[in-house]
Amino acid sequence: MSFPMLLVLFIAASIVGYRVISDVPSLLHTPLMSGTNALSGVTVLGALAVAAAAKITGYRFLGAIAVTLAMINVVGGFFVTHRMLKMFKKANEGESRENVMG
Amino acid sequence: MSWVNMLGLVFVIGSIYGIRLMSSPVTAVSGNLVGSLSMAGAIILTLVAEGIVSIPVLWVAIAVGALSGYYLAVKVAMIQMPQMVALLNGFGGGSSAIVSLLALLGILGDIAATDKLTAALGLVIGSITLSGSLIAAAKLHGKMEQKPILFKGQSTWNNLALVLIGLLFVSIFPAGSEGIPIRAFGILVLSLVYGVLFTIRVGGADMPITISLLNSFSGVAASISGFAVRNPLLVAVGAVVGTSGLVLTRLMCKAMNRSLSQVLAGKTVLVSKESDTGAISVHEAEISEEKCKTDTEGQDDFLSFIRDAKSVIVIPGYGMALAQAQHEVKKLTDILEDMDKEVRFAIHPVAGRMPGHMNVLLAEADVPYDKLYEMDDINEGFRETDVVIVVGANDVINPAANTAEGTPIYGMPILRAYEAKHVIIFNLDTKPGYAGVDNPLYSMDNATLVLGDAAETLLEAIYCLQEMQNSG
């Protein structure tokens, strides 16, 4: 994609992102942060591309490190977000569960 | 549009839709799943489209990264979430820095001026994110001094680093391919140094702002390195993350009465002076199980306030997290609800070490989320509340924020706990909070202090309340 096209995409994504994120209540700001944090690991795609294109061993190794770091970011971020979100329960949800168990 | 770009667009929309679902705790879990599936799809798409399925070292890299990430996510305790997010942030930033660096070195073929611009910028921001986040994580994890580290001429060094980065940055453009590596290396090192300088000045309570800002940086770094490698997915998703971090940074700034420009200029630090007030007179209550056993009747102290209250608001602060008292807090609220009292929680936006930190800790202790109220939704309610129970919070309830001009917290919105009939404060001591400003609430007539480790004092209070119930 050409530079101007990417720039348009950048601006459009920022605007959409702003609207969507402003709707997230402060209750969920920690999982929002860890979730978007996982998304920032999208750089793994760039890391894969440069690592594959690298002809010199040193560069490919560097690219592989970038892939590893970004994968930690992606996988760690999504799993930890999942762990957190699962904990959020409403009052009656908890009670009905207790009733079932009792 | 090629099929690769079409599919890419689907994954971008998937990621954004995932965040959209995070607007409610009911749909948030599926939102996160949609986001992670989009990411998995994008990774597979890249592997196939770029024809790189057959490079073993990349599979090893993916496997090692995925397993380490999973391990970290399973092991981490909820109180450690801020340093976890900081650490992951740093890894993402580091990865973007490497991608930009390799692009700058011409791995993807000849580079035009715009590519040089974006690759160098991605290198700068990615490196700052990497070193800055690692320092923040080390501070949050207690591996480093939590207080701001200040030294003489600090801002001069900061500015010097920035100027040098700027000079090297400009010199990239006329440089031929043989001159770029040395300049790129210089930018890398100096940006790492700048990230360290930027973050060591930040103290504990400023972390919510700093983490949000670093979160934004990691997105911006990914987006800009996406320009450098001409990958629309990176550009779009990175931009969303960058905006997200910025929105949160702005919210945190508002909650601490700081401006975004001040923060971007590196002024994330409160300059607190030693308070010179002497001993303050407070109504301090002793509590012990012994006392409850021997003297269950006729107590006109805070326990009877709680016993007689109809409405209770609990205000948790970072002190609750430090004392790991959230389970005791839950136990106390269960008992209060059994006594037919209305119990709500008031959450200040900057309570804790990252946005929303208190909510996660309370959710972990099984406190239902519909009992957690944001500051603006509950502040009017304090006036009609019988008892406020503060657990390890100070600055966020300090009325000096309204009156004490010239102090670091002046103008900061606070929870108006002092308007309640009785305020019972379970704090470790009467020392000023992080901002270094004495809390006049402590010596107000309606305030009672129960000093000590909140996990212990709360247990004593729970025991005593139960004794009172049984005997009464």
Coordinates of C-alpha atoms in Angstrom, one line a residue:
Chain A
M1 CA 0.0 0.0 0.0
S2 CA 1.3 3.5 -0.8
F3 CA 2.2 6.0 1.8
P4 CA -0.8 8.3 1.4
M5 CA -3.2 5.4 1.5
L6 CA -1.6 4.3 4.8
L7 CA -1.9 7.8 6.1
V8 CA -5.6 7.8 5.4
L9 CA -5.9 4.4 7.0
F10 CA -4.0 5.7 10.1
I11 CA -6.3 8.7 10.5
A12 CA -9.5 6.6 9.9
A13 CA -8.4 3.9 12.4
S14 CA -7.6 6.6 15.0
I15 CA -11.0 8.2 14.7
V16 CA -12.9 4.9 14.9
G17 CA -10.7 3.8 17.8
Y18 CA -11.3 7.0 19.7
R19 CA -15.1 6.6 19.5
V20 CA -15.0 2.9 20.4
I21 CA -12.7 3.4 23.4
S22 CA -14.5 6.3 24.8
D23 CA -17.5 4.0 25.3
V24 CA -15.6 1.6 27.6
P25 CA -16.5 2.3 31.3
S26 CA -13.7 2.9 33.8
L27 CA -14.8 -0.3 35.5
L28 CA -13.1 -2.2 32.6
H29 CA -10.1 0.1 32.1
T30 CA -7.5 -2.4 33.3
P31 CA -8.7 -5.2 31.0
L32 CA -9.1 -2.6 28.2
M33 CA -5.5 -1.7 28.6
S34 CA -4.2 -5.2 28.7
G35 CA -6.4 -6.1 25.8
T36 CA -5.2 -3.2 23.6
N37 CA -1.8 -4.0 24.8
A38 CA -2.1 -7.4 23.3
L39 CA -3.3 -5.8 20.1
S40 CA -0.1 -3.7 20.0
G41 CA 1.6 -7.0 19.5
V42 CA 0.3 -6.8 16.0
T43 CA 3.8 -5.7 15.2
V44 CA 4.5 -9.5 15.1
L45 CA 3.3 -9.3 11.5
G46 CA 6.0 -6.8 10.6
A47 CA 8.5 -8.9 12.6
L48 CA 7.6 -12.0 10.6
A49 CA 8.0 -10.1 7.3
V50 CA 11.4 -8.6 8.1
A51 CA 12.7 -11.8 9.6
A52 CA 11.7 -13.7 6.5
A53 CA 13.2 -11.1 4.2
A54 CA 16.5 -11.0 6.1
K55 CA 19.4 -12.5 4.1
I56 CA 22.1 -12.1 6.7
T57 CA 22.0 -14.5 9.6
G58 CA 22.4 -11.8 12.2
Y59 CA 19.5 -9.9 10.9
R60 CA 17.3 -12.9 10.7
F61 CA 18.2 -13.7 14.3
L62 CA 17.3 -10.1 15.3
G63 CA 14.0 -10.6 13.4
A64 CA 13.3 -13.8 15.3
I65 CA 13.8 -12.0 18.6
A66 CA 11.3 -9.4 17.4
V67 CA 8.8 -12.2 16.6
T68 CA 9.4 -13.8 20.1
L69 CA 8.9 -10.4 21.9
A70 CA 5.7 -9.6 20.0
M71 CA 4.3 -13.1 20.5
I72 CA 4.8 -12.8 24.3
N73 CA 3.0 -9.5 24.1
V74 CA 0.1 -10.9 22.1
V75 CA -0.4 -14.2 23.9
G76 CA 0.3 -12.9 27.4
G77 CA -1.9 -9.9 26.8
F78 CA -4.9 -11.8 25.6
F79 CA -4.8 -14.6 28.2
V80 CA -4.3 -12.2 31.1
T81 CA -7.2 -10.1 29.8
H82 CA -9.3 -13.2 29.6
R83 CA -8.4 -14.1 33.2
M84 CA -9.4 -10.7 34.4
L85 CA -12.7 -10.4 32.5
K86 CA -13.9 -13.7 33.7
M87 CA -13.8 -12.4 37.3
F88 CA -16.3 -9.6 36.7
K89 CA -19.7 -10.8 38.0
K90 CA -23.0 -9.1 38.8
A91 CA -24.6 -9.5 42.2
N92 CA -27.4 -11.9 41.3
E93 CA -25.1 -13.9 39.1
G94 CA -23.0 -14.9 42.1
E95 CA -26.1 -15.6 44.2
S96 CA -27.7 -17.8 41.6
R97 CA -24.5 -19.8 41.3
E98 CA -24.4 -20.3 45.1
N99 CA -28.0 -21.5 45.0
V100 CA -27.3 -24.0 42.3
M101 CA -24.3 -25.3 44.3
G102 CA -26.3 -25.3 47.6
Chain B
M1 CA -8.0 -4.7 -3.5
S2 CA -6.2 -8.0 -3.3
W3 CA -7.6 -10.9 -1.2
V4 CA -4.8 -10.4 1.3
N5 CA -5.8 -6.8 1.9
M6 CA -9.5 -7.8 2.1
L7 CA -8.8 -10.4 4.7
G8 CA -6.6 -8.0 6.5
L9 CA -9.4 -5.5 6.6
V10 CA -11.7 -8.1 8.1
F11 CA -9.1 -8.7 10.9
V12 CA -8.8 -4.9 11.6
I13 CA -12.6 -4.6 11.9
G14 CA -12.6 -7.7 14.1
S15 CA -10.0 -6.1 16.5
I16 CA -12.1 -2.9 16.7
Y17 CA -15.3 -4.8 17.2
G18 CA -13.6 -6.7 20.0
I19 CA -12.9 -3.4 21.8
R20 CA -16.5 -2.3 21.1
L21 CA -17.7 -5.4 23.0
M22 CA -15.6 -4.3 25.9
S23 CA -18.1 -1.5 26.6
S24 CA -20.0 -3.8 28.9
P25 CA -18.7 -6.4 31.3
V26 CA -21.4 -8.8 30.0
T27 CA -19.9 -8.9 26.5
A28 CA -16.3 -8.1 27.3
V29 CA -15.1 -11.7 27.5
S30 CA -16.4 -12.4 24.0
G31 CA -14.9 -9.1 22.9
N32 CA -11.5 -10.3 24.0
L33 CA -12.0 -13.6 22.2
V34 CA -12.9 -11.8 18.9
G35 CA -9.8 -9.6 19.3
S36 CA -7.5 -12.6 19.9
L37 CA -9.0 -14.6 17.0
S38 CA -8.6 -11.7 14.7
M39 CA -4.9 -11.5 15.7
A40 CA -4.5 -15.3 15.2
G41 CA -6.1 -14.9 11.8
A42 CA -3.8 -12.0 10.9
I43 CA -0.7 -14.0 11.9
I44 CA -1.7 -17.0 9.8
L45 CA -2.6 -14.7 6.9
T46 CA 0.9 -13.2 7.1
L47 CA 2.6 -16.5 7.2
V48 CA 0.7 -17.7 4.1
A49 CA 0.7 -14.5 2.1
E50 CA 4.4 -13.9 2.6
G51 CA 5.2 -17.5 1.9
I52 CA 7.2 -17.9 5.1
V53 CA 5.6 -21.0 6.4
S54 CA 8.9 -22.9 5.7
I55 CA 11.3 -21.0 7.9
P56 CA 11.9 -23.2 11.0
V57 CA 13.5 -20.4 13.1
L58 CA 10.3 -18.4 12.9
W59 CA 8.2 -21.3 14.1
V60 CA 10.6 -21.6 17.0
A61 CA 10.3 -17.9 17.7
I62 CA 6.5 -18.0 17.6
A63 CA 6.4 -21.1 19.9
V64 CA 8.8 -19.7 22.4
G65 CA 7.0 -16.3 22.5
A66 CA 3.6 -17.9 22.8
L67 CA 4.6 -20.3 25.5
S68 CA 6.3 -17.6 27.6
G69 CA 3.4 -15.3 27.1
Y70 CA 1.0 -17.9 28.3
Y71 CA 3.2 -18.8 31.2
L72 CA 3.4 -15.1 32.3
A73 CA -0.4 -14.7 32.0
V74 CA -1.2 -17.7 34.1
K75 CA 1.3 -17.0 36.8
V76 CA 0.7 -13.3 37.4
A77 CA -1.2 -12.2 40.5
M78 CA -3.9 -9.5 40.1
I79 CA -2.0 -7.1 42.3
Q80 CA 0.9 -7.4 39.8
M81 CA -1.2 -6.4 36.8
P82 CA 0.4 -3.0 36.4
Q83 CA 3.9 -4.4 36.1
M84 CA 2.6 -7.2 33.8
V85 CA 1.1 -4.7 31.5
A86 CA 4.2 -2.5 31.6
L87 CA 6.4 -5.5 30.8
L88 CA 4.3 -6.7 27.9
N89 CA 4.2 -3.1 26.7
G90 CA 7.9 -3.0 26.7
F91 CA 8.1 -6.2 24.7
G92 CA 5.7 -4.9 22.0
G93 CA 7.7 -1.6 21.8
G94 CA 11.0 -3.6 21.5
S95 CA 9.6 -5.7 18.7
S96 CA 8.4 -2.6 16.8
A97 CA 11.9 -1.0 17.4
I98 CA 13.6 -4.0 15.8
V99 CA 11.1 -4.1 12.9
S100 CA 11.8 -0.4 12.2
L101 CA 15.5 -0.9 12.6
L102 CA 15.6 -3.7 10.1
A103 CA 13.5 -1.7 7.7
L104 CA 15.9 1.2 8.1
L105 CA 18.8 -1.1 7.3
G106 CA 17.1 -1.8 3.9
I107 CA 16.1 -5.4 4.5
L108 CA 13.0 -4.9 2.4
G109 CA 14.8 -3.3 -0.5
D110 CA 15.6 0.3 -1.3
I111 CA 14.0 2.8 1.0
A112 CA 12.5 6.2 0.0
A113 CA 12.6 9.3 2.1
T114 CA 9.1 8.6 3.6
D115 CA 10.3 5.1 4.6
K116 CA 13.4 6.6 6.2
L117 CA 11.2 9.0 8.1
T118 CA 8.8 6.4 9.4
A119 CA 11.4 3.7 10.1
A120 CA 13.5 6.1 12.1
L121 CA 10.5 7.4 14.0
G122 CA 9.4 3.9 14.7
L123 CA 12.9 3.1 16.0
V124 CA 12.8 6.1 18.4
I125 CA 9.3 5.5 19.8
G126 CA 9.8 1.7 20.0
S127 CA 13.1 2.0 21.9
I128 CA 11.7 4.6 24.3
T129 CA 8.7 2.3 24.9
L130 CA 11.0 -0.6 25.5
S131 CA 13.4 0.9 28.1
G132 CA 10.7 3.2 29.6
S133 CA 8.3 0.2 30.2
L134 CA 11.1 -2.0 31.6
I135 CA 12.0 0.7 34.1
A136 CA 8.3 1.2 35.0
A137 CA 7.8 -2.5 35.5
A138 CA 10.9 -2.7 37.7
K139 CA 9.6 0.1 39.8
L140 CA 6.2 -1.4 40.1
H141 CA 7.6 -4.7 41.0
G142 CA 9.8 -3.2 43.7
K143 CA 13.1 -4.1 41.9
M144 CA 13.8 -0.4 41.8
E145 CA 13.3 2.5 44.1
Q146 CA 9.6 3.5 43.8
K147 CA 10.3 7.1 44.6
P148 CA 11.2 9.5 41.8
I149 CA 15.0 9.3 41.0
L150 CA 16.1 12.8 40.6
F151 CA 19.6 14.1 40.0
K152 CA 21.3 17.4 39.3
G153 CA 20.9 18.7 35.7
Q154 CA 18.4 16.0 34.9
S155 CA 16.3 18.0 32.5
T156 CA 19.5 19.2 30.7
W157 CA 20.5 15.5 30.1
N158 CA 17.0 14.8 28.9
N159 CA 17.1 17.6 26.5
L160 CA 20.6 16.8 25.3
A161 CA 19.5 13.2 24.6
L162 CA 16.5 14.6 22.6
V163 CA 18.6 17.0 20.6
L164 CA 21.2 14.3 19.7
I165 CA 18.4 12.0 18.6
G166 CA 17.0 14.8 16.5
L167 CA 20.4 15.5 14.9
L168 CA 21.0 11.8 14.0
F169 CA 17.4 11.6 12.8
V170 CA 17.9 14.4 10.3
S171 CA 21.3 13.0 9.2
I172 CA 19.6 9.8 8.1
F173 CA 18.1 11.5 5.1
P174 CA 21.1 12.5 3.1
A175 CA 23.0 9.3 4.2
G176 CA 23.6 6.5 1.7
S177 CA 23.0 2.9 2.6
E178 CA 26.6 2.6 4.0
G179 CA 26.1 5.5 6.4
I180 CA 22.7 4.4 7.8
P181 CA 23.7 1.6 10.2
I182 CA 25.9 3.7 12.5
R183 CA 23.3 6.4 12.7
A184 CA 20.5 3.9 13.3
F185 CA 22.6 2.4 16.1
G186 CA 23.1 5.8 17.6
I187 CA 19.4 6.6 17.5
L188 CA 18.7 3.2 19.1
V189 CA 21.1 3.7 22.0
L190 CA 20.1 7.3 22.7
S191 CA 16.4 6.5 22.5
L192 CA 16.9 3.7 25.0
V193 CA 18.7 6.2 27.3
Y194 CA 15.9 8.7 26.9
G195 CA 13.3 6.1 27.9
V196 CA 15.2 5.4 31.1
L197 CA 15.6 9.1 31.9
F198 CA 12.0 9.7 31.2
T199 CA 10.7 7.0 33.5
I200 CA 13.1 7.0 36.5
R201 CA 11.7 10.4 37.5
V202 CA 8.2 8.9 37.9
G203 CA 7.0 7.9 41.4
G204 CA 4.3 5.4 42.5
A205 CA 1.1 7.4 42.3
D206 CA 2.1 8.9 38.9
M207 CA 2.2 5.4 37.5
P208 CA -1.4 5.4 36.1
I209 CA -0.5 8.3 33.9
T210 CA 2.9 6.8 32.9
I211 CA 1.5 3.3 32.1
S212 CA -1.3 4.8 30.0
L213 CA 1.2 6.9 28.1
L214 CA 3.5 4.0 27.5
N215 CA 0.5 1.9 26.4
S216 CA -0.2 4.6 23.8
F217 CA 3.5 4.7 22.7
S218 CA 3.5 0.9 22.1
G219 CA 0.5 1.3 19.8
V220 CA 2.1 4.3 18.0
A221 CA 5.3 2.4 17.6
A222 CA 3.5 -0.5 16.0
S223 CA 1.6 1.8 13.7
I224 CA 4.6 3.7 12.6
S225 CA 6.7 0.7 12.0
G226 CA 3.7 -0.5 9.9
F227 CA 4.4 2.5 7.7
A228 CA 8.0 1.5 7.4
V229 CA 7.2 -2.1 6.3
R230 CA 4.1 -1.0 4.3
N231 CA 1.7 -3.2 6.3
P232 CA -1.8 -1.8 6.6
L233 CA -2.7 -4.1 9.5
L234 CA 0.0 -2.7 11.7
V235 CA -0.9 0.8 10.7
A236 CA -4.6 0.4 11.6
V237 CA -4.4 -1.7 14.7
G238 CA -1.5 0.2 16.0
A239 CA -3.4 3.5 15.6
V240 CA -6.3 2.1 17.6
V241 CA -4.0 1.1 20.4
G242 CA -2.3 4.5 20.3
T243 CA -5.6 6.3 20.6
S244 CA -6.7 4.0 23.4
G245 CA -3.7 4.8 25.4
L246 CA -4.1 8.5 24.8
V247 CA -7.8 8.4 25.9
L248 CA -6.8 6.7 29.1
T249 CA -3.8 9.1 29.6
R250 CA -6.2 12.0 29.3
L251 CA -8.6 10.5 31.8
M252 CA -5.8 9.9 34.3
C253 CA -4.5 13.5 33.8
K254 CA -8.0 14.9 34.5
A255 CA -8.3 12.8 37.6
M256 CA -5.0 14.2 38.9
N257 CA -5.5 17.7 37.5
R258 CA -2.5 17.6 35.2
S259 CA -2.5 18.6 31.5
L260 CA -1.6 16.2 28.8
S261 CA 1.0 18.7 27.5
Q262 CA 2.7 18.8 30.9
V263 CA 2.8 15.0 30.9
L264 CA 4.2 14.8 27.3
A265 CA 6.9 17.3 28.3
G266 CA 7.9 14.8 31.0
K267 CA 6.3 16.5 33.9
T268 CA 4.7 13.4 35.2
V269 CA 6.2 14.1 38.6
L270 CA 4.6 15.8 41.6
V271 CA 7.1 18.1 43.3
S272 CA 6.1 17.4 46.9
K273 CA 7.6 19.3 49.8
E274 CA 7.9 18.0 53.3
S275 CA 4.8 18.9 55.3
D276 CA 5.7 21.1 58.3
T277 CA 2.7 20.6 60.4
G278 CA 3.3 19.0 63.8
A279 CA 1.2 16.4 65.5
I280 CA -2.4 16.5 64.3
S281 CA -5.2 15.8 66.7
V282 CA -7.2 12.8 65.5
H283 CA -9.8 10.6 66.9
E284 CA -8.0 7.3 66.9
A285 CA -9.7 4.1 67.9
E286 CA -8.1 1.0 69.3
I287 CA -9.6 -2.3 68.3
S288 CA -8.9 -5.8 69.5
E289 CA -10.9 -9.0 69.9
E290 CA -10.1 -8.9 73.7
K291 CA -11.9 -5.6 74.0
C292 CA -14.9 -6.8 72.1
K293 CA -15.2 -9.8 74.4
T294 CA -15.1 -7.9 77.6
D295 CA -17.0 -4.8 76.6
T296 CA -19.7 -5.6 74.1
E297 CA -22.2 -3.2 75.5
G298 CA -22.4 0.6 75.5
Q299 CA -19.7 1.2 72.9
D300 CA -20.2 4.6 71.5
D301 CA -17.3 4.1 69.2
F302 CA -17.1 3.5 65.5
L303 CA -18.4 0.0 65.7
S304 CA -21.8 1.2 66.8
F305 CA -21.8 3.7 64.0
I306 CA -21.4 0.8 61.6
R307 CA -23.9 -1.2 63.5
D308 CA -26.5 1.6 63.3
A309 CA -25.8 2.6 59.8
K310 CA -28.3 2.1 57.0
S311 CA -26.1 3.1 54.1
V312 CA -22.4 2.4 53.8
I313 CA -19.9 3.4 51.1
V314 CA -16.5 1.7 51.0
I315 CA -13.5 3.6 49.5
P316 CA -10.6 1.4 48.6
G317 CA -7.1 2.8 47.8
Y318 CA -3.7 1.4 46.9
G319 CA -3.2 0.7 50.6
M320 CA -5.9 -2.0 50.4
A321 CA -3.9 -3.6 47.6
L322 CA -0.6 -3.4 49.5
A323 CA -2.2 -5.0 52.6
Q324 CA -4.0 -7.5 50.3
A325 CA -7.1 -6.7 52.3
Q326 CA -9.6 -7.0 49.5
H327 CA -10.9 -10.3 50.8
E328 CA -11.4 -8.9 54.3
V329 CA -13.2 -6.0 52.6
K330 CA -15.5 -8.4 50.9
K331 CA -16.1 -10.3 54.1
L332 CA -17.0 -7.1 55.9
T333 CA -19.5 -6.0 53.2
D334 CA -21.1 -9.5 53.3
I335 CA -21.7 -9.1 57.0
L336 CA -23.0 -5.6 56.5
E337 CA -25.4 -6.8 53.8
D338 CA -26.6 -9.6 56.1
M339 CA -27.4 -6.8 58.5
D340 CA -29.6 -5.2 55.8
K341 CA -27.4 -2.3 55.0
E342 CA -26.9 -0.8 51.6
V343 CA -23.3 -1.2 50.7
R344 CA -21.6 0.5 47.7
F345 CA -18.1 1.1 46.6
A346 CA -16.7 4.4 45.4
I347 CA -13.7 4.1 43.0
H348 CA -11.5 7.0 42.3
P349 CA -10.0 6.9 38.7
V350 CA -6.4 7.0 39.9
A351 CA -6.8 4.8 42.9
G352 CA -4.1 2.1 42.5
R353 CA -1.3 1.9 40.0
M354 CA -3.1 1.8 36.7
P355 CA -6.5 2.7 35.4
G356 CA -9.2 0.5 36.8
H357 CA -6.8 -1.3 39.1
M358 CA -9.2 -1.3 42.1
N359 CA -12.1 -2.8 40.1
V360 CA -9.9 -5.8 39.1
L361 CA -8.8 -6.4 42.7
L362 CA -12.4 -6.2 44.0
A363 CA -13.7 -8.4 41.2
E364 CA -11.0 -10.9 42.2
A365 CA -12.4 -10.9 45.7
D366 CA -15.9 -11.6 44.2
V367 CA -17.3 -8.2 44.8
P368 CA -20.1 -7.8 42.2
Y369 CA -19.3 -5.1 39.7
D370 CA -22.7 -3.4 39.9
K371 CA -21.7 -2.3 43.5
L372 CA -18.7 -0.5 42.1
Y373 CA -19.4 3.2 41.4
E374 CA -17.4 5.8 39.5
M375 CA -16.5 9.0 41.3
D376 CA -19.0 11.2 39.4
D377 CA -21.8 8.7 39.9
I378 CA -21.5 8.5 43.7
N379 CA -20.1 11.8 44.9
E380 CA -23.6 13.3 45.4
G381 CA -24.5 10.3 47.5
F382 CA -22.0 10.8 50.3
R383 CA -24.2 13.5 51.9
E384 CA -26.9 11.0 52.6
T385 CA -24.6 8.2 53.7
D386 CA -24.3 7.2 57.3
V387 CA -20.9 5.6 57.3
V388 CA -17.9 5.8 54.9
I389 CA -15.3 3.1 55.3
V390 CA -11.9 4.0 53.9
V391 CA -9.4 1.3 53.3
G392 CA -5.9 2.4 52.5
A393 CA -6.8 5.6 50.6
N394 CA -5.6 9.1 51.3
D395 CA -5.0 11.6 48.6
V396 CA -8.2 10.7 46.7
I397 CA -10.3 11.7 49.8
N398 CA -8.2 14.6 50.9
P399 CA -10.4 17.8 51.2
A400 CA -7.2 19.9 50.9
A401 CA -7.5 19.3 47.2
N402 CA -10.4 21.8 47.2
T403 CA -8.8 24.4 49.4
A404 CA -5.0 24.2 49.7
E405 CA -3.8 26.3 46.8
G406 CA -0.2 25.6 45.8
T407 CA -0.1 22.0 46.9
P408 CA 0.4 19.3 44.4
I409 CA -3.2 18.0 44.8
Y410 CA -4.9 21.4 44.5
G411 CA -7.7 21.1 42.0
M412 CA -7.7 17.3 41.8
P413 CA -11.2 16.0 41.9
I414 CA -11.8 13.9 45.1
L415 CA -14.3 11.5 46.6
R416 CA -16.3 13.7 49.0
A417 CA -16.1 11.2 51.9
Y418 CA -16.0 14.1 54.4
E419 CA -19.7 14.8 53.7
A420 CA -20.9 11.6 55.2
K421 CA -22.1 11.4 58.8
H422 CA -19.2 9.2 59.9
V423 CA -15.9 8.4 58.2
I424 CA -14.0 5.4 59.5
I425 CA -10.5 5.2 58.1
F426 CA -8.6 1.9 58.1
N427 CA -5.2 3.2 57.1
L428 CA -1.7 2.1 58.1
D429 CA -0.7 5.5 59.6
T430 CA -1.5 9.2 59.5
K431 CA 1.4 10.1 57.3
P432 CA 0.5 12.2 54.3
G433 CA -0.2 10.3 51.1
Y434 CA 2.0 10.2 48.1
A435 CA 1.3 13.8 47.3
G436 CA 2.8 14.8 50.7
V437 CA -0.1 16.9 51.8
D438 CA -1.6 16.4 55.2
N439 CA -5.2 15.2 55.2
P440 CA -7.5 17.6 57.2
L441 CA -10.2 14.9 57.1
Y442 CA -8.2 12.9 59.7
S443 CA -8.9 15.6 62.4
M444 CA -12.5 16.3 61.5
D445 CA -15.1 15.5 64.1
N446 CA -16.9 12.9 62.0
A447 CA -13.7 10.9 61.3
T448 CA -12.3 7.9 63.2
L449 CA -9.0 6.4 62.5
V450 CA -8.2 2.8 62.9
L451 CA -4.5 2.5 62.3
G452 CA -2.6 -0.6 61.4
D453 CA -2.5 -3.3 58.7
A454 CA -5.9 -3.1 57.1
A455 CA -6.1 -6.9 56.6
E456 CA -5.8 -7.3 60.4
T457 CA -7.8 -4.3 61.6
L458 CA -10.7 -5.2 59.3
L459 CA -10.7 -8.8 60.7
E460 CA -10.9 -7.4 64.2
A461 CA -13.7 -5.1 63.2
I462 CA -15.6 -8.0 61.5
Y463 CA -15.2 -10.1 64.7
C464 CA -16.4 -7.3 66.9
L465 CA -19.4 -6.6 64.7
Q466 CA -20.4 -10.3 64.9
E467 CA -20.0 -10.2 68.7
M468 CA -22.2 -7.2 68.8
Q469 CA -24.8 -8.9 66.6
N470 CA -24.8 -12.0 68.7
S471 CA -25.0 -10.2 72.1
G472 CA -27.5 -7.7 70.8

